[in-house]
């Protein structure tokens, strides 16, 4: 993220950069519905709507919090390198329409709406780990509390002027620590508190719609160009273009690496593997893409694809129920991409920092470790505490009967698919024999 990086002084608004950033903001917004489709296709039929809603509700809650105080907490005047605050930004009422952001050529309003889209998708990422079993009201309250206590401060650490990670020199171009490690660690903290789904490791819990998964992955891949390339806040020096290229390259490498692992390990190239591998590559290149070359991006993507594919199976060995592999993809992918900066930074991209393989020693690697593990520990512990408190007060989980019957009906009084009108029965003029008992009892695997 570019906000406090020193650039040549600019005093005039750039219509080109402003338009570019508004488009990037819209692309990042599209990622949240894309995530909803990606997650929605991966769950069973009876949980589809709930999974969609767990992402969509973030669009509502986080938007309002960002206007009221979130932007001020994340990017306001630093206090102790931990949090920001600017009372003039509360409610966004004292920001001039043409007021520029921190010496850049885009208005403050453009920067804040771009950052809003990051704040929206980060808690939505957590939801995939909690599929099938969390009360929607409890989840909505968790999103509000988590955004306030975890995301807004961490965003200040990493990207805000004066934030400790920023001042230390931790490189996180577009959210490896602030978004993906943050969300992945939070997911792990919550699932350790609320426990496993009914039937975990016993009942089949296959994705009900792989086409929906692929559609979601495609929307994420498309939107991620805005997520990554836009994080330079313009493209006057070519760094945004480098990030765009590296995003494509790393995603392709990760998808191929995941599929190769699947073929060797399980004997097949799966569509779910292709979609998951692509997302793993997108996650990993997010912190690193402005600092590495395209060849470095291939390495980042390939390593992330392989390690994330291996990591998703750990939940069965270690016994934690990460429903849709948020920990395996976002936490592991974010760690991989963030730490590889310390080895693969060329010194020719977003800064002159060089990694170990380019003669820079291990100095940057240790800085990356500090950022990675501080965010991981903070998010995991605070998220677990929030889940524990909500569980003990209002209850985080639906009842076992509601979970087995289907959380869509229990929480939303709807179902994702209605087959009652199929067949065009209204046009029939002759009686139809009653179906055989065994036929009538067949149901879609839910």
Short mmCIF file of N, CA and C in Angstrom, two decimals, residues 275-401:
data_model
loop_
_atom_site.label_atom_id
_atom_site.label_comp_id
_atom_site.label_asym_id
_atom_site.label_seq_id
_atom_site.Cartn_x
_atom_site.Cartn_y
_atom_site.Cartn_z
N UNK A 275 -9.39 -23.87 -8.76
CA UNK A 275 -9.91 -22.64 -8.15
C UNK A 275 -9.15 -22.30 -6.88
N UNK A 276 -8.89 -23.29 -6.04
CA UNK A 276 -8.19 -23.05 -4.78
C UNK A 276 -6.75 -22.65 -5.03
N UNK A 277 -6.11 -23.27 -6.01
CA UNK A 277 -4.73 -22.91 -6.34
C UNK A 277 -4.63 -21.49 -6.83
N UNK A 278 -5.59 -21.07 -7.66
CA UNK A 278 -5.58 -19.69 -8.15
C UNK A 278 -5.69 -18.70 -6.99
N UNK A 279 -6.60 -18.98 -6.06
CA UNK A 279 -6.77 -18.08 -4.92
C UNK A 279 -5.51 -18.07 -4.06
N UNK A 280 -4.87 -19.22 -3.88
CA UNK A 280 -3.62 -19.27 -3.11
C UNK A 280 -2.55 -18.39 -3.75
N UNK A 281 -2.46 -18.40 -5.07
CA UNK A 281 -1.50 -17.54 -5.75
C UNK A 281 -1.83 -16.08 -5.60
N UNK A 282 -3.10 -15.74 -5.69
CA UNK A 282 -3.52 -14.35 -5.50
C UNK A 282 -3.18 -13.86 -4.11
N UNK A 283 -3.42 -14.71 -3.12
CA UNK A 283 -3.11 -14.35 -1.74
C UNK A 283 -1.61 -14.10 -1.58
N UNK A 284 -0.79 -15.02 -2.07
CA UNK A 284 0.65 -14.96 -1.83
C UNK A 284 1.32 -13.78 -2.52
N UNK A 285 0.86 -13.42 -3.71
CA UNK A 285 1.51 -12.33 -4.44
C UNK A 285 1.07 -10.97 -3.90
N UNK A 286 -0.01 -10.93 -3.15
CA UNK A 286 -0.54 -9.67 -2.65
C UNK A 286 0.49 -8.85 -1.86
N UNK A 287 1.24 -9.43 -0.91
CA UNK A 287 2.23 -8.62 -0.22
C UNK A 287 3.52 -8.41 -1.01
N UNK A 288 3.82 -9.30 -1.94
CA UNK A 288 5.15 -9.35 -2.55
C UNK A 288 5.24 -8.75 -3.94
N UNK A 289 4.12 -8.59 -4.64
CA UNK A 289 4.15 -8.32 -6.07
C UNK A 289 4.81 -7.02 -6.48
N UNK A 290 4.88 -6.03 -5.60
CA UNK A 290 5.53 -4.79 -5.95
C UNK A 290 7.03 -4.81 -5.74
N UNK A 291 7.52 -5.89 -5.10
CA UNK A 291 8.94 -5.96 -4.77
C UNK A 291 9.70 -7.00 -5.57
N UNK A 292 8.99 -7.93 -6.25
CA UNK A 292 9.67 -9.02 -6.94
C UNK A 292 9.53 -8.87 -8.45
N UNK A 293 10.37 -9.59 -9.18
CA UNK A 293 10.29 -9.62 -10.64
C UNK A 293 9.24 -10.64 -11.07
N UNK A 294 8.87 -10.67 -12.35
CA UNK A 294 7.96 -11.71 -12.82
C UNK A 294 8.48 -13.13 -12.57
N UNK A 295 9.79 -13.34 -12.70
CA UNK A 295 10.33 -14.65 -12.36
C UNK A 295 10.17 -14.94 -10.87
N UNK A 296 10.36 -13.90 -10.07
CA UNK A 296 10.11 -14.06 -8.64
C UNK A 296 8.65 -14.35 -8.36
N UNK A 297 7.75 -13.76 -9.13
CA UNK A 297 6.33 -14.02 -8.96
C UNK A 297 5.99 -15.48 -9.27
N UNK A 298 6.66 -16.05 -10.27
CA UNK A 298 6.46 -17.47 -10.55
C UNK A 298 6.86 -18.30 -9.34
N UNK A 299 8.00 -17.95 -8.73
CA UNK A 299 8.46 -18.68 -7.55
C UNK A 299 7.47 -18.52 -6.39
N UNK A 300 7.01 -17.30 -6.15
CA UNK A 300 6.04 -17.06 -5.08
C UNK A 300 4.78 -17.90 -5.31
N UNK A 301 4.25 -17.86 -6.54
CA UNK A 301 3.03 -18.61 -6.83
C UNK A 301 3.22 -20.11 -6.71
N UNK A 302 4.32 -20.62 -7.24
CA UNK A 302 4.55 -22.07 -7.21
C UNK A 302 4.71 -22.58 -5.78
N UNK A 303 5.48 -21.86 -4.98
CA UNK A 303 5.66 -22.27 -3.58
C UNK A 303 4.34 -22.21 -2.82
N UNK A 304 3.59 -21.13 -3.03
CA UNK A 304 2.30 -20.99 -2.35
C UNK A 304 1.32 -22.07 -2.78
N UNK A 305 1.25 -22.35 -4.08
CA UNK A 305 0.34 -23.39 -4.56
C UNK A 305 0.64 -24.74 -3.93
N UNK A 306 1.91 -25.07 -3.86
CA UNK A 306 2.32 -26.36 -3.29
C UNK A 306 2.06 -26.41 -1.78
N UNK A 307 2.51 -25.40 -1.05
CA UNK A 307 2.37 -25.43 0.40
C UNK A 307 0.92 -25.30 0.86
N UNK A 308 0.14 -24.50 0.16
CA UNK A 308 -1.28 -24.38 0.53
C UNK A 308 -2.03 -25.67 0.25
N UNK A 309 -1.71 -26.34 -0.86
CA UNK A 309 -2.34 -27.63 -1.16
C UNK A 309 -2.01 -28.66 -0.08
N UNK A 310 -0.79 -28.61 0.41
CA UNK A 310 -0.41 -29.52 1.49
C UNK A 310 -1.08 -29.13 2.80
N UNK A 311 -1.24 -27.83 3.03
CA UNK A 311 -1.74 -27.35 4.31
C UNK A 311 -3.22 -27.64 4.53
N UNK A 312 -4.01 -27.70 3.45
CA UNK A 312 -5.45 -27.87 3.65
C UNK A 312 -5.78 -29.23 4.29
N UNK A 313 -4.90 -30.19 4.14
CA UNK A 313 -5.16 -31.49 4.75
C UNK A 313 -4.82 -31.56 6.23
N UNK A 314 -4.16 -30.53 6.76
CA UNK A 314 -3.76 -30.56 8.17
C UNK A 314 -4.96 -30.56 9.12
N UNK A 315 -6.10 -30.01 8.67
CA UNK A 315 -7.25 -29.94 9.57
C UNK A 315 -7.73 -31.33 9.97
N UNK A 316 -7.56 -32.31 9.08
CA UNK A 316 -7.98 -33.66 9.42
C UNK A 316 -6.99 -34.33 10.37
N UNK A 317 -5.71 -33.97 10.23
CA UNK A 317 -4.70 -34.55 11.12
C UNK A 317 -4.70 -33.89 12.49
N UNK A 318 -4.93 -32.56 12.51
CA UNK A 318 -4.86 -31.82 13.77
C UNK A 318 -6.22 -31.65 14.43
N UNK A 319 -7.31 -31.92 13.70
CA UNK A 319 -8.64 -31.94 14.30
C UNK A 319 -9.36 -30.62 14.43
N UNK A 320 -8.96 -29.60 13.68
CA UNK A 320 -9.71 -28.34 13.68
C UNK A 320 -10.54 -28.28 12.40
N UNK A 321 -11.77 -27.83 12.52
CA UNK A 321 -12.71 -27.88 11.40
C UNK A 321 -12.76 -26.53 10.67
N UNK A 322 -11.82 -26.34 9.78
CA UNK A 322 -11.77 -25.16 8.91
C UNK A 322 -12.57 -25.51 7.67
N UNK A 323 -13.86 -25.16 7.67
CA UNK A 323 -14.80 -25.69 6.68
C UNK A 323 -14.33 -25.54 5.24
N UNK A 324 -13.91 -24.34 4.86
CA UNK A 324 -13.56 -24.06 3.46
C UNK A 324 -12.10 -23.65 3.28
N UNK A 325 -11.26 -24.09 4.19
CA UNK A 325 -9.80 -23.96 4.06
C UNK A 325 -9.29 -22.52 4.07
N UNK A 326 -9.88 -21.71 4.92
CA UNK A 326 -9.41 -20.34 5.07
C UNK A 326 -8.01 -20.32 5.67
N UNK A 327 -7.78 -21.18 6.65
CA UNK A 327 -6.46 -21.25 7.28
C UNK A 327 -5.42 -21.76 6.28
N UNK A 328 -5.76 -22.83 5.59
CA UNK A 328 -4.83 -23.44 4.66
C UNK A 328 -4.46 -22.56 3.48
N UNK A 329 -5.40 -21.73 3.03
CA UNK A 329 -5.14 -20.90 1.85
C UNK A 329 -4.73 -19.48 2.25
N UNK A 330 -5.52 -18.82 3.08
CA UNK A 330 -5.25 -17.40 3.36
C UNK A 330 -4.15 -17.21 4.40
N UNK A 331 -4.18 -17.97 5.48
CA UNK A 331 -3.12 -17.82 6.47
C UNK A 331 -1.78 -18.30 5.92
N UNK A 332 -1.77 -19.51 5.38
CA UNK A 332 -0.52 -20.07 4.86
C UNK A 332 -0.05 -19.28 3.64
N UNK A 333 -0.95 -18.96 2.72
CA UNK A 333 -0.57 -18.19 1.54
C UNK A 333 -0.05 -16.81 1.89
N UNK A 334 -0.68 -16.16 2.87
CA UNK A 334 -0.22 -14.85 3.29
C UNK A 334 1.16 -14.90 3.92
N UNK A 335 1.41 -15.94 4.72
CA UNK A 335 2.73 -16.10 5.33
C UNK A 335 3.79 -16.34 4.27
N UNK A 336 3.49 -17.23 3.32
CA UNK A 336 4.45 -17.55 2.26
C UNK A 336 4.82 -16.29 1.48
N UNK A 337 3.83 -15.55 1.01
CA UNK A 337 4.11 -14.36 0.21
C UNK A 337 4.85 -13.29 0.99
N UNK A 338 4.48 -13.11 2.25
CA UNK A 338 5.12 -12.08 3.06
C UNK A 338 6.58 -12.42 3.35
N UNK A 339 6.86 -13.66 3.69
CA UNK A 339 8.22 -14.04 4.04
C UNK A 339 9.13 -14.12 2.81
N UNK A 340 8.58 -14.50 1.67
CA UNK A 340 9.42 -14.59 0.47
C UNK A 340 9.92 -13.23 -0.01
N UNK A 341 9.27 -12.16 0.43
CA UNK A 341 9.79 -10.83 0.13
C UNK A 341 11.23 -10.72 0.62
N UNK A 342 11.50 -11.31 1.78
CA UNK A 342 12.84 -11.24 2.35
C UNK A 342 13.90 -11.95 1.54
N UNK A 343 13.48 -12.80 0.61
CA UNK A 343 14.42 -13.51 -0.25
C UNK A 343 14.42 -12.99 -1.68
N UNK A 344 13.26 -12.55 -2.18
CA UNK A 344 13.10 -12.29 -3.61
C UNK A 344 12.97 -10.82 -3.99
N UNK A 345 12.97 -9.91 -3.02
CA UNK A 345 12.87 -8.49 -3.36
C UNK A 345 14.08 -8.06 -4.20
N UNK A 346 13.80 -7.41 -5.33
CA UNK A 346 14.87 -7.09 -6.27
C UNK A 346 15.50 -5.72 -6.04
N UNK A 347 14.82 -4.86 -5.30
CA UNK A 347 15.30 -3.49 -5.14
C UNK A 347 14.97 -2.60 -6.32
N UNK A 348 14.18 -3.09 -7.28
CA UNK A 348 13.87 -2.33 -8.49
C UNK A 348 12.38 -2.06 -8.65
N UNK A 349 11.58 -2.39 -7.63
CA UNK A 349 10.15 -2.19 -7.72
C UNK A 349 9.68 -1.05 -6.83
N UNK A 350 8.89 -1.40 -5.83
CA UNK A 350 8.30 -0.37 -4.99
C UNK A 350 9.31 0.35 -4.11
N UNK A 351 10.47 -0.25 -3.86
CA UNK A 351 11.51 0.38 -3.06
C UNK A 351 12.86 -0.20 -3.46
N UNK A 352 13.92 0.31 -2.85
CA UNK A 352 15.26 -0.20 -3.16
C UNK A 352 15.68 -1.33 -2.22
N UNK A 353 14.75 -1.87 -1.45
CA UNK A 353 15.04 -2.98 -0.53
C UNK A 353 15.35 -4.24 -1.33
N UNK A 354 16.46 -4.89 -1.00
CA UNK A 354 16.87 -6.13 -1.67
C UNK A 354 16.79 -7.30 -0.71
N UNK A 355 16.29 -8.43 -1.22
CA UNK A 355 16.20 -9.65 -0.42
C UNK A 355 17.51 -10.42 -0.44
N UNK A 356 17.52 -11.53 0.26
CA UNK A 356 18.72 -12.34 0.40
C UNK A 356 19.30 -12.76 -0.94
N UNK A 357 18.44 -13.17 -1.88
CA UNK A 357 18.92 -13.66 -3.17
C UNK A 357 19.45 -12.55 -4.07
N UNK A 358 19.27 -11.30 -3.67
CA UNK A 358 19.75 -10.17 -4.46
C UNK A 358 20.80 -9.36 -3.70
N UNK A 359 21.42 -10.00 -2.74
CA UNK A 359 22.53 -9.37 -2.04
C UNK A 359 22.16 -8.55 -0.82
N UNK A 360 20.90 -8.61 -0.41
CA UNK A 360 20.47 -7.76 0.70
C UNK A 360 20.57 -8.38 2.07
N UNK A 361 21.02 -9.62 2.17
CA UNK A 361 21.10 -10.26 3.47
C UNK A 361 19.73 -10.63 4.01
N UNK A 362 19.67 -10.87 5.32
CA UNK A 362 18.43 -11.32 5.95
C UNK A 362 17.70 -10.22 6.70
N UNK A 363 18.16 -8.98 6.57
CA UNK A 363 17.54 -7.90 7.32
C UNK A 363 16.06 -7.76 7.02
N UNK A 364 15.69 -7.77 5.72
CA UNK A 364 14.28 -7.63 5.37
C UNK A 364 13.47 -8.84 5.80
N UNK A 365 14.08 -10.02 5.74
CA UNK A 365 13.37 -11.22 6.15
C UNK A 365 12.95 -11.14 7.61
N UNK A 366 13.83 -10.66 8.48
CA UNK A 366 13.47 -10.55 9.90
C UNK A 366 12.39 -9.50 10.12
N UNK A 367 12.41 -8.45 9.33
CA UNK A 367 11.34 -7.46 9.42
C UNK A 367 10.00 -8.08 9.01
N UNK A 368 10.04 -8.88 7.94
CA UNK A 368 8.81 -9.55 7.50
C UNK A 368 8.30 -10.50 8.57
N UNK A 369 9.21 -11.21 9.21
CA UNK A 369 8.81 -12.13 10.29
C UNK A 369 8.12 -11.38 11.42
N UNK A 370 8.66 -10.22 11.78
CA UNK A 370 8.05 -9.43 12.85
C UNK A 370 6.62 -9.05 12.52
N UNK A 371 6.40 -8.58 11.28
CA UNK A 371 5.04 -8.22 10.87
C UNK A 371 4.11 -9.40 10.81
N UNK A 372 4.57 -10.50 10.23
CA UNK A 372 3.75 -11.70 10.07
C UNK A 372 3.29 -12.24 11.41
N UNK A 373 4.23 -12.46 12.31
CA UNK A 373 3.88 -13.17 13.54
C UNK A 373 3.21 -12.27 14.57
N UNK A 374 3.45 -10.96 14.51
CA UNK A 374 2.72 -10.05 15.38
C UNK A 374 1.24 -9.99 14.99
N UNK A 375 0.98 -9.85 13.71
CA UNK A 375 -0.42 -9.81 13.24
C UNK A 375 -1.09 -11.16 13.50
N UNK A 376 -0.39 -12.24 13.22
CA UNK A 376 -0.97 -13.58 13.45
C UNK A 376 -1.36 -13.75 14.91
N UNK A 377 -0.46 -13.45 15.82
CA UNK A 377 -0.74 -13.66 17.24
C UNK A 377 -1.86 -12.75 17.73
N UNK A 378 -1.81 -11.48 17.35
CA UNK A 378 -2.84 -10.54 17.81
C UNK A 378 -4.22 -10.95 17.31
N UNK A 379 -4.32 -11.24 16.02
CA UNK A 379 -5.62 -11.58 15.45
C UNK A 379 -6.16 -12.89 16.02
N UNK A 380 -5.30 -13.88 16.15
CA UNK A 380 -5.75 -15.18 16.66
C UNK A 380 -6.28 -15.05 18.09
N UNK A 381 -5.53 -14.39 18.95
CA UNK A 381 -5.92 -14.29 20.36
C UNK A 381 -7.17 -13.44 20.54
N UNK A 382 -7.19 -12.26 19.93
CA UNK A 382 -8.34 -11.37 20.11
C UNK A 382 -9.59 -11.98 19.48
N UNK A 383 -9.45 -12.62 18.32
CA UNK A 383 -10.61 -13.24 17.67
C UNK A 383 -11.17 -14.37 18.52
N UNK A 384 -10.29 -15.16 19.12
CA UNK A 384 -10.75 -16.24 19.99
C UNK A 384 -11.48 -15.68 21.21
N UNK A 385 -10.97 -14.59 21.76
CA UNK A 385 -11.63 -13.97 22.92
C UNK A 385 -13.01 -13.44 22.53
N UNK A 386 -13.09 -12.77 21.38
CA UNK A 386 -14.39 -12.26 20.92
C UNK A 386 -15.39 -13.39 20.72
N UNK A 387 -14.95 -14.49 20.09
CA UNK A 387 -15.84 -15.63 19.86
C UNK A 387 -16.28 -16.25 21.18
N UNK A 388 -15.35 -16.35 22.13
CA UNK A 388 -15.68 -16.92 23.44
C UNK A 388 -16.74 -16.06 24.15
N UNK A 389 -16.55 -14.75 24.15
CA UNK A 389 -17.50 -13.87 24.82
C UNK A 389 -18.88 -13.92 24.16
N UNK A 390 -18.91 -13.91 22.84
CA UNK A 390 -20.19 -13.99 22.15
C UNK A 390 -20.87 -15.33 22.38
N UNK A 391 -20.07 -16.39 22.41
CA UNK A 391 -20.64 -17.72 22.63
C UNK A 391 -21.24 -17.83 24.03
N UNK A 392 -20.60 -17.22 25.01
CA UNK A 392 -21.09 -17.31 26.38
C UNK A 392 -22.24 -16.37 26.67
N UNK A 393 -22.45 -15.38 25.82
CA UNK A 393 -23.53 -14.42 26.05
C UNK A 393 -24.75 -14.73 25.17
N UNK A 394 -24.60 -14.58 23.88
CA UNK A 394 -25.73 -14.80 22.98
C UNK A 394 -25.68 -16.14 22.27
N UNK A 395 -24.54 -16.84 22.37
CA UNK A 395 -24.41 -18.12 21.67
C UNK A 395 -23.98 -17.91 20.24
N UNK A 396 -22.89 -18.55 19.83
CA UNK A 396 -22.39 -18.41 18.47
C UNK A 396 -23.00 -19.43 17.51
N UNK A 397 -23.37 -20.61 18.03
CA UNK A 397 -23.78 -21.70 17.16
C UNK A 397 -25.28 -21.91 17.14
N UNK A 398 -25.79 -22.34 16.00
CA UNK A 398 -27.17 -22.82 15.93
C UNK A 398 -27.24 -24.15 16.67
N UNK A 399 -28.46 -24.63 16.94
CA UNK A 399 -28.61 -25.91 17.61
C UNK A 399 -28.19 -27.05 16.69
N UNK A 400 -27.93 -28.20 17.27
CA UNK A 400 -27.53 -29.36 16.45
C UNK A 400 -28.63 -29.74 15.47
N UNK A 401 -29.89 -29.68 15.92
CA UNK A 401 -30.99 -30.01 15.02
C UNK A 401 -31.07 -29.04 13.85
#
